[in-house]
Amino acid sequence: SYYAVDKYLTGQNEELMMHSTPLEALYQVYRALRAHREEHHLVMEDRQEYRWIMGDDKQIDHIEPFEKMLSQKLVEECMIATNRSAARFLKEHSASGPYVTHPGFRGDRLDETRKFLDMHVPAAAEQDPKTVDGYRSIIRALSAPDQKLPLRTMVNRLLTRAELTASPAPHMGMALEHYTNCTSPLRKYVDFLVHLQIKASLHGDEAKLVDAKLLEDLAGRIATARSATLEAERWLAAKHLERMSKQREGLTFKAKITHVNSSGFNVRLDDNGLDGFVDLRKDPEKFSYDKWTASLTSTTRRFQLEKGVELHFAGYDRDNQYQASFVLAEGCGLKPPKEEKKGAAEEGGTAGS
């Protein structure tokens, strides 16, 4: 099991010593694959994960954080290697997909992308965002630890989503020339289609069982299922937050800002990972939205991407898939005295001009 292998790999249990030879070899494979990806491609940063513990009433009883086990990381890395091999096999045999591609920056936002890079990382602005090498260099520059702003998160609004295609194309998000999914054919139809295409090639037939129309229909079904799942999860989360707020009057939640727009900002709660939205359109103060710094600023307050906030649960929006709503706790986001005076002076100067 994942738990037994994890305990063995972390030196907490010797029950699997009889399997030490293959496990040690597999662990070394994992380390080599991971190191190679970190050096030559792009690896997503690990995010804190949470486990929902359900009660007998089929509602969330409580939520607890957990760390991804080493055994899970090992399997994940091997799955990525398998997917890459499958994609290469499909391309070499001129298969009509399915490939999982990611175009990177949106084509209609390339001018904005270049301006963003010129402002924050001028050296990276010289790179071509439409090539794998260029995209990788840009993302690495944005992710550098010495950046004062969360630049890597800030460019998310300029990126496209991954998509299914019938012809091979790069997966910019992983900085790979080709990619697909094939490791779960019993659970995922895309993976099953890859197996059918590989089987056809191995039998000497043309791997043309997939076309753009099939993938378009499949993408639509996946999107519908994803939307239904999101709504169900939001409903459960909203009910849980509602119960928590009723049990403790004046309960506040500490959270981090995950996305900013002209209307307000999205948050993720620190203790349980639940998401929600803070709507500032009805706030007595008027906020100015700056997309170049991902911030909202008023005369007395400022909110910026990845900064911490303190909130009260305010209900949920039935018309928006039960998205949780929050309001600011008193005093949240206040500027330091010096910054407040400086902001007032700048606004006065702008008004005078």
Coordinates of C-alpha atoms in Angstrom, one line a residue:
S1 CA 0.0 0.0 0.0
Y2 CA 1.0 3.7 -0.3
Y3 CA 1.3 3.9 3.5
A4 CA 3.5 0.8 3.8
V5 CA 5.8 1.8 1.1
D6 CA 6.0 5.4 2.4
K7 CA 7.0 4.0 5.9
Y8 CA 9.6 1.8 4.3
L9 CA 11.1 4.6 2.2
T10 CA 11.2 7.0 5.1
G11 CA 12.9 4.4 7.4
Q12 CA 10.0 4.0 9.7
N13 CA 9.2 0.4 9.0
E14 CA 11.1 -2.7 7.9
E15 CA 8.2 -5.0 7.1
L16 CA 8.9 -4.6 3.3
M17 CA 12.5 -5.6 3.5
M18 CA 11.7 -8.7 1.3
H19 CA 10.8 -6.2 -1.4
S20 CA 13.8 -3.9 -0.8
T21 CA 15.6 -4.6 -4.1
P22 CA 12.8 -3.4 -6.5
L23 CA 11.7 -0.6 -4.1
E24 CA 15.2 0.8 -3.8
A25 CA 15.7 0.6 -7.5
L26 CA 12.3 2.4 -8.1
Y27 CA 13.2 5.0 -5.6
Q28 CA 16.4 5.8 -7.4
V29 CA 14.4 5.9 -10.7
Y30 CA 12.1 8.5 -9.0
R31 CA 15.0 10.6 -7.9
A32 CA 16.6 10.6 -11.4
L33 CA 13.3 11.4 -13.2
R34 CA 12.5 14.2 -10.7
A35 CA 16.0 15.7 -10.9
H36 CA 15.9 15.7 -14.7
R37 CA 12.5 17.4 -14.8
E38 CA 13.6 20.1 -12.4
E39 CA 16.7 20.8 -14.4
H40 CA 15.2 20.6 -18.0
H41 CA 11.5 21.2 -17.7
L42 CA 9.0 22.8 -15.3
V43 CA 7.7 21.3 -12.0
M44 CA 4.6 22.6 -10.2
E45 CA 5.2 23.7 -6.6
D46 CA 3.6 21.4 -4.0
R47 CA 0.5 23.0 -2.4
Q48 CA -0.8 22.2 1.0
E49 CA -3.5 19.6 0.6
Y50 CA -6.5 18.9 2.8
R51 CA -8.6 15.8 3.5
W52 CA -12.4 16.1 4.1
I53 CA -13.7 13.8 6.8
M54 CA -17.4 13.1 6.2
G55 CA -19.9 12.4 8.9
D56 CA -22.8 9.9 8.9
D57 CA -25.1 12.8 7.6
K58 CA -22.9 12.9 4.4
Q59 CA -21.8 16.4 5.4
I60 CA -18.2 17.5 6.2
D61 CA -17.5 16.7 9.8
H62 CA -14.0 18.3 9.8
I63 CA -11.1 19.0 7.5
E64 CA -7.5 18.1 8.2
P65 CA -4.3 19.0 6.4
F66 CA -2.0 16.3 5.1
E67 CA 1.3 16.0 3.3
K68 CA 1.7 14.1 0.1
M69 CA 3.5 10.9 0.8
L70 CA 6.9 10.0 -0.7
S71 CA 5.3 6.9 -2.2
Q72 CA 2.7 9.0 -3.9
K73 CA 5.3 11.3 -5.4
L74 CA 7.2 8.2 -6.6
V75 CA 4.1 6.9 -8.5
E76 CA 3.3 10.4 -9.8
E77 CA 6.7 10.8 -11.3
C78 CA 6.6 7.4 -13.0
M79 CA 3.1 8.2 -14.4
I80 CA 4.5 11.4 -15.9
A81 CA 7.3 9.4 -17.5
T82 CA 4.8 6.9 -18.9
N83 CA 2.6 9.7 -20.3
R84 CA 5.6 11.3 -22.0
S85 CA 6.6 8.0 -23.5
A86 CA 3.0 7.4 -24.8
A87 CA 2.9 10.8 -26.4
R88 CA 6.2 10.3 -28.1
F89 CA 5.0 6.9 -29.4
L90 CA 1.8 8.4 -30.7
K91 CA 3.7 11.1 -32.6
E92 CA 6.3 8.7 -34.0
H93 CA 3.4 6.6 -35.4
S94 CA 1.5 9.6 -36.8
A95 CA -1.4 9.0 -34.5
S96 CA -4.4 11.3 -34.6
G97 CA -4.2 12.0 -30.8
P98 CA -5.3 12.3 -28.2
Y99 CA -2.5 14.7 -27.0
V100 CA -2.7 16.9 -24.0
T101 CA -1.3 20.3 -25.0
H102 CA -0.9 23.7 -23.2
P103 CA -0.3 26.7 -25.4
G104 CA 1.1 28.8 -22.6
F105 CA 0.3 32.5 -22.8
R106 CA -2.9 33.5 -24.5
G107 CA -2.4 34.6 -28.0
D108 CA -4.6 37.7 -27.6
R109 CA -2.7 38.8 -24.5
L110 CA 0.9 38.6 -25.8
D111 CA 1.3 42.4 -25.9
E112 CA 0.1 42.6 -22.3
T113 CA 2.5 39.7 -21.4
R114 CA 5.5 41.5 -22.9
K115 CA 4.6 44.7 -21.0
F116 CA 4.3 42.8 -17.8
L117 CA 7.7 41.2 -18.3
D118 CA 9.2 44.6 -19.2
M119 CA 7.9 46.0 -15.9
H120 CA 9.0 43.2 -13.6
V121 CA 11.7 41.0 -15.3
P122 CA 13.1 42.9 -18.3
A123 CA 15.7 40.2 -19.0
A124 CA 12.9 37.6 -19.5
A125 CA 11.1 39.9 -21.9
E126 CA 13.7 39.1 -24.6
Q127 CA 12.5 35.4 -24.6
D128 CA 10.0 34.1 -27.1
P129 CA 6.9 33.0 -25.1
K130 CA 5.7 30.9 -28.0
T131 CA 8.6 28.4 -27.7
V132 CA 9.1 25.8 -25.0
D133 CA 12.6 27.1 -24.2
G134 CA 11.4 30.7 -24.1
Y135 CA 8.4 29.9 -21.9
R136 CA 10.5 27.9 -19.5
S137 CA 13.0 30.7 -19.1
I138 CA 10.2 33.2 -18.5
I139 CA 8.4 31.1 -15.9
R140 CA 11.7 30.4 -14.1
A141 CA 12.5 34.1 -14.0
L142 CA 9.1 34.9 -12.6
S143 CA 9.5 32.1 -10.0
A144 CA 13.0 33.3 -8.8
P145 CA 13.1 33.5 -5.0
D146 CA 14.4 37.1 -4.9
Q147 CA 11.2 38.5 -6.5
K148 CA 9.4 41.0 -4.3
L149 CA 6.0 40.3 -5.9
P150 CA 4.4 36.9 -6.5
L151 CA 5.0 37.2 -10.2
R152 CA 4.5 33.6 -11.1
T153 CA 1.0 33.7 -9.6
M154 CA 0.2 37.1 -11.1
V155 CA 0.7 35.8 -14.7
N156 CA -2.0 33.1 -14.3
R157 CA -4.6 35.5 -15.7
L158 CA -2.6 35.6 -18.9
L159 CA -2.4 31.8 -19.4
T160 CA -4.5 29.4 -21.4
R161 CA -5.9 26.1 -20.1
A162 CA -4.6 22.7 -21.2
E163 CA -6.6 21.2 -24.0
L164 CA -7.1 17.9 -26.0
T165 CA -5.8 17.9 -29.6
A166 CA -5.6 15.5 -32.5
S167 CA -2.1 16.7 -33.5
P168 CA 1.0 16.9 -31.3
A169 CA 1.9 20.3 -29.8
P170 CA 3.9 21.4 -26.8
H171 CA 2.7 21.3 -23.2
M172 CA 4.1 24.7 -22.1
G173 CA 2.9 24.3 -18.5
M174 CA 5.4 21.4 -18.0
A175 CA 7.8 22.6 -20.7
L176 CA 7.5 19.4 -22.6
E177 CA 7.4 19.0 -26.4
H178 CA 4.6 16.4 -26.2
Y179 CA 2.3 15.0 -23.5
T180 CA -0.8 12.9 -23.0
N181 CA -2.6 10.9 -20.3
C182 CA -2.6 7.1 -20.5
T183 CA -2.1 5.6 -17.0
S184 CA -5.8 5.3 -16.0
P185 CA -7.6 3.6 -18.9
L186 CA -10.3 2.0 -16.6
R187 CA -11.3 5.3 -15.1
K188 CA -10.6 8.0 -17.8
Y189 CA -11.8 7.9 -21.4
V190 CA -8.8 10.0 -22.7
D191 CA -6.4 7.3 -21.3
F192 CA -8.5 4.6 -22.9
L193 CA -8.3 6.3 -26.3
V194 CA -4.6 6.4 -26.0
H195 CA -4.5 2.7 -25.3
L196 CA -6.7 2.0 -28.4
Q197 CA -4.3 4.1 -30.6
I198 CA -1.2 2.4 -29.2
K199 CA -2.9 -1.0 -29.8
A200 CA -3.8 -0.1 -33.4
S201 CA -0.1 0.9 -34.1
L202 CA 1.3 -2.3 -32.5
H203 CA -1.0 -4.3 -34.8
G204 CA 0.2 -2.5 -37.8
D205 CA -3.0 -0.5 -38.4
E206 CA -3.3 3.3 -38.8
A207 CA -3.8 5.0 -35.4
K208 CA -6.7 7.2 -36.7
L209 CA -9.4 6.2 -34.2
V210 CA -9.5 9.7 -32.8
D211 CA -10.4 13.0 -34.5
A212 CA -10.9 16.6 -33.5
K213 CA -14.7 16.3 -33.3
L214 CA -14.5 13.4 -30.9
L215 CA -12.0 15.3 -28.7
E216 CA -14.2 18.4 -28.8
D217 CA -17.2 16.4 -27.6
L218 CA -15.1 14.7 -25.0
A219 CA -13.8 18.1 -23.7
G220 CA -17.3 19.3 -23.4
R221 CA -18.3 16.3 -21.3
I222 CA -15.3 16.7 -19.1
A223 CA -16.1 20.4 -18.6
T224 CA -19.7 19.5 -17.6
A225 CA -18.6 16.9 -15.2
R226 CA -16.0 19.2 -13.7
S227 CA -18.6 22.0 -13.3
A228 CA -21.0 19.6 -11.5
T229 CA -18.2 18.4 -9.2
L230 CA -17.2 22.0 -8.4
E231 CA -20.8 22.9 -7.5
A232 CA -21.2 19.8 -5.3
E233 CA -17.9 20.6 -3.5
R234 CA -18.8 24.2 -3.0
W235 CA -22.2 23.3 -1.6
L236 CA -20.6 20.9 0.9
A237 CA -18.0 23.6 1.8
A238 CA -20.6 26.3 2.2
K239 CA -22.7 24.2 4.5
H240 CA -19.7 23.4 6.6
L241 CA -18.7 27.1 6.9
E242 CA -22.3 28.0 7.8
R243 CA -22.4 25.4 10.6
M244 CA -19.0 26.6 11.9
S245 CA -20.1 30.2 11.9
K246 CA -23.4 29.4 13.8
Q247 CA -21.5 27.4 16.4
R248 CA -19.1 30.3 17.2
E249 CA -20.5 33.8 17.0
G250 CA -18.0 36.3 15.6
L251 CA -15.8 33.5 14.2
T252 CA -13.1 34.8 11.9
F253 CA -11.0 32.9 9.3
K254 CA -7.4 33.7 8.3
A255 CA -6.9 33.3 4.6
K256 CA -4.6 34.2 1.7
I257 CA -5.6 36.1 -1.4
T258 CA -5.4 33.8 -4.5
H259 CA -6.8 36.0 -7.2
V260 CA -7.6 39.7 -7.6
N261 CA -9.9 41.5 -10.0
S262 CA -11.7 44.9 -10.2
S263 CA -14.7 43.6 -8.2
G264 CA -12.8 42.0 -5.2
F265 CA -10.6 39.0 -4.6
N266 CA -10.7 35.2 -4.1
V267 CA -9.3 33.7 -1.0
R268 CA -8.2 30.3 0.4
L269 CA -8.6 29.7 4.1
D270 CA -5.4 28.8 5.9
D271 CA -6.9 26.1 8.3
N272 CA -9.0 24.1 5.8
G273 CA -8.1 25.1 2.2
L274 CA -11.7 26.2 1.4
D275 CA -12.1 28.9 -1.2
G276 CA -14.4 31.9 -1.4
F277 CA -14.8 35.5 -2.7
V278 CA -14.7 38.9 -1.0
D279 CA -16.9 41.4 -3.0
L280 CA -15.7 45.0 -2.5
R281 CA -18.2 46.6 -4.9
K282 CA -20.5 47.5 -2.0
D283 CA -17.7 48.7 0.3
P284 CA -18.1 52.3 1.5
E285 CA -14.6 53.1 0.1
K286 CA -13.8 53.0 -3.6
F287 CA -11.0 50.7 -4.6
S288 CA -8.6 51.2 -7.5
Y289 CA -7.6 48.0 -9.3
D290 CA -4.0 47.7 -10.6
K291 CA -3.5 44.6 -12.8
W292 CA 0.2 45.1 -13.0
T293 CA 0.6 44.6 -9.2
A294 CA -2.5 42.4 -8.7
S295 CA -3.8 44.8 -6.0
L296 CA -6.8 46.8 -4.9
T297 CA -6.1 50.0 -3.1
S298 CA -8.4 52.6 -1.4
T299 CA -7.5 55.7 0.7
T300 CA -7.0 53.6 3.9
R301 CA -6.6 50.0 2.8
R302 CA -4.7 47.8 0.3
F303 CA -5.1 44.2 -0.7
Q304 CA -2.6 42.3 -2.8
L305 CA -2.2 38.8 -4.2
E306 CA -0.9 36.2 -1.7
K307 CA -1.2 38.6 1.2
G308 CA -3.0 37.4 4.4
V309 CA -6.5 38.7 5.3
E310 CA -9.0 38.0 8.2
L311 CA -12.6 37.3 7.3
H312 CA -16.1 36.5 8.4
F313 CA -18.3 34.0 6.5
A314 CA -21.2 35.9 4.9
G315 CA -23.1 33.1 3.1
Y316 CA -23.0 31.6 -0.3
D317 CA -24.1 32.5 -3.8
R318 CA -26.6 29.9 -5.1
D319 CA -26.5 31.4 -8.6
N320 CA -22.7 31.0 -8.8
Q321 CA -22.4 27.3 -8.0
Y322 CA -22.6 27.9 -4.2
Q323 CA -19.5 30.0 -4.1
A324 CA -18.7 31.0 -0.5
S325 CA -18.8 34.7 0.3
F326 CA -16.8 36.5 2.9
V327 CA -16.6 40.0 4.4
L328 CA -13.6 41.7 5.9
A329 CA -12.9 41.6 9.6
E330 CA -12.6 45.0 11.2
G331 CA -9.3 46.6 10.6
C332 CA -8.3 44.1 7.9
G333 CA -6.0 45.5 5.1
L334 CA -5.3 48.9 6.8
K335 CA -2.2 50.6 5.4
P336 CA 0.6 51.4 7.7
P337 CA 0.5 55.1 8.8
K338 CA 3.3 56.2 6.5
E339 CA 1.9 54.4 3.5
E340 CA -1.5 55.8 4.2
K341 CA -0.2 59.4 4.1
K342 CA 1.9 58.7 1.0
G343 CA -1.2 57.3 -0.7
A344 CA -3.3 60.4 0.2
A345 CA -0.6 62.7 -1.1
E346 CA -0.4 60.7 -4.4
E347 CA -4.1 60.8 -4.9
G348 CA -4.1 64.6 -4.2
G349 CA -1.4 65.0 -6.8
T350 CA -3.3 62.9 -9.4
A351 CA -6.5 64.9 -8.7
G352 CA -4.6 68.2 -9.1
S353 CA -3.1 67.1 -12.4

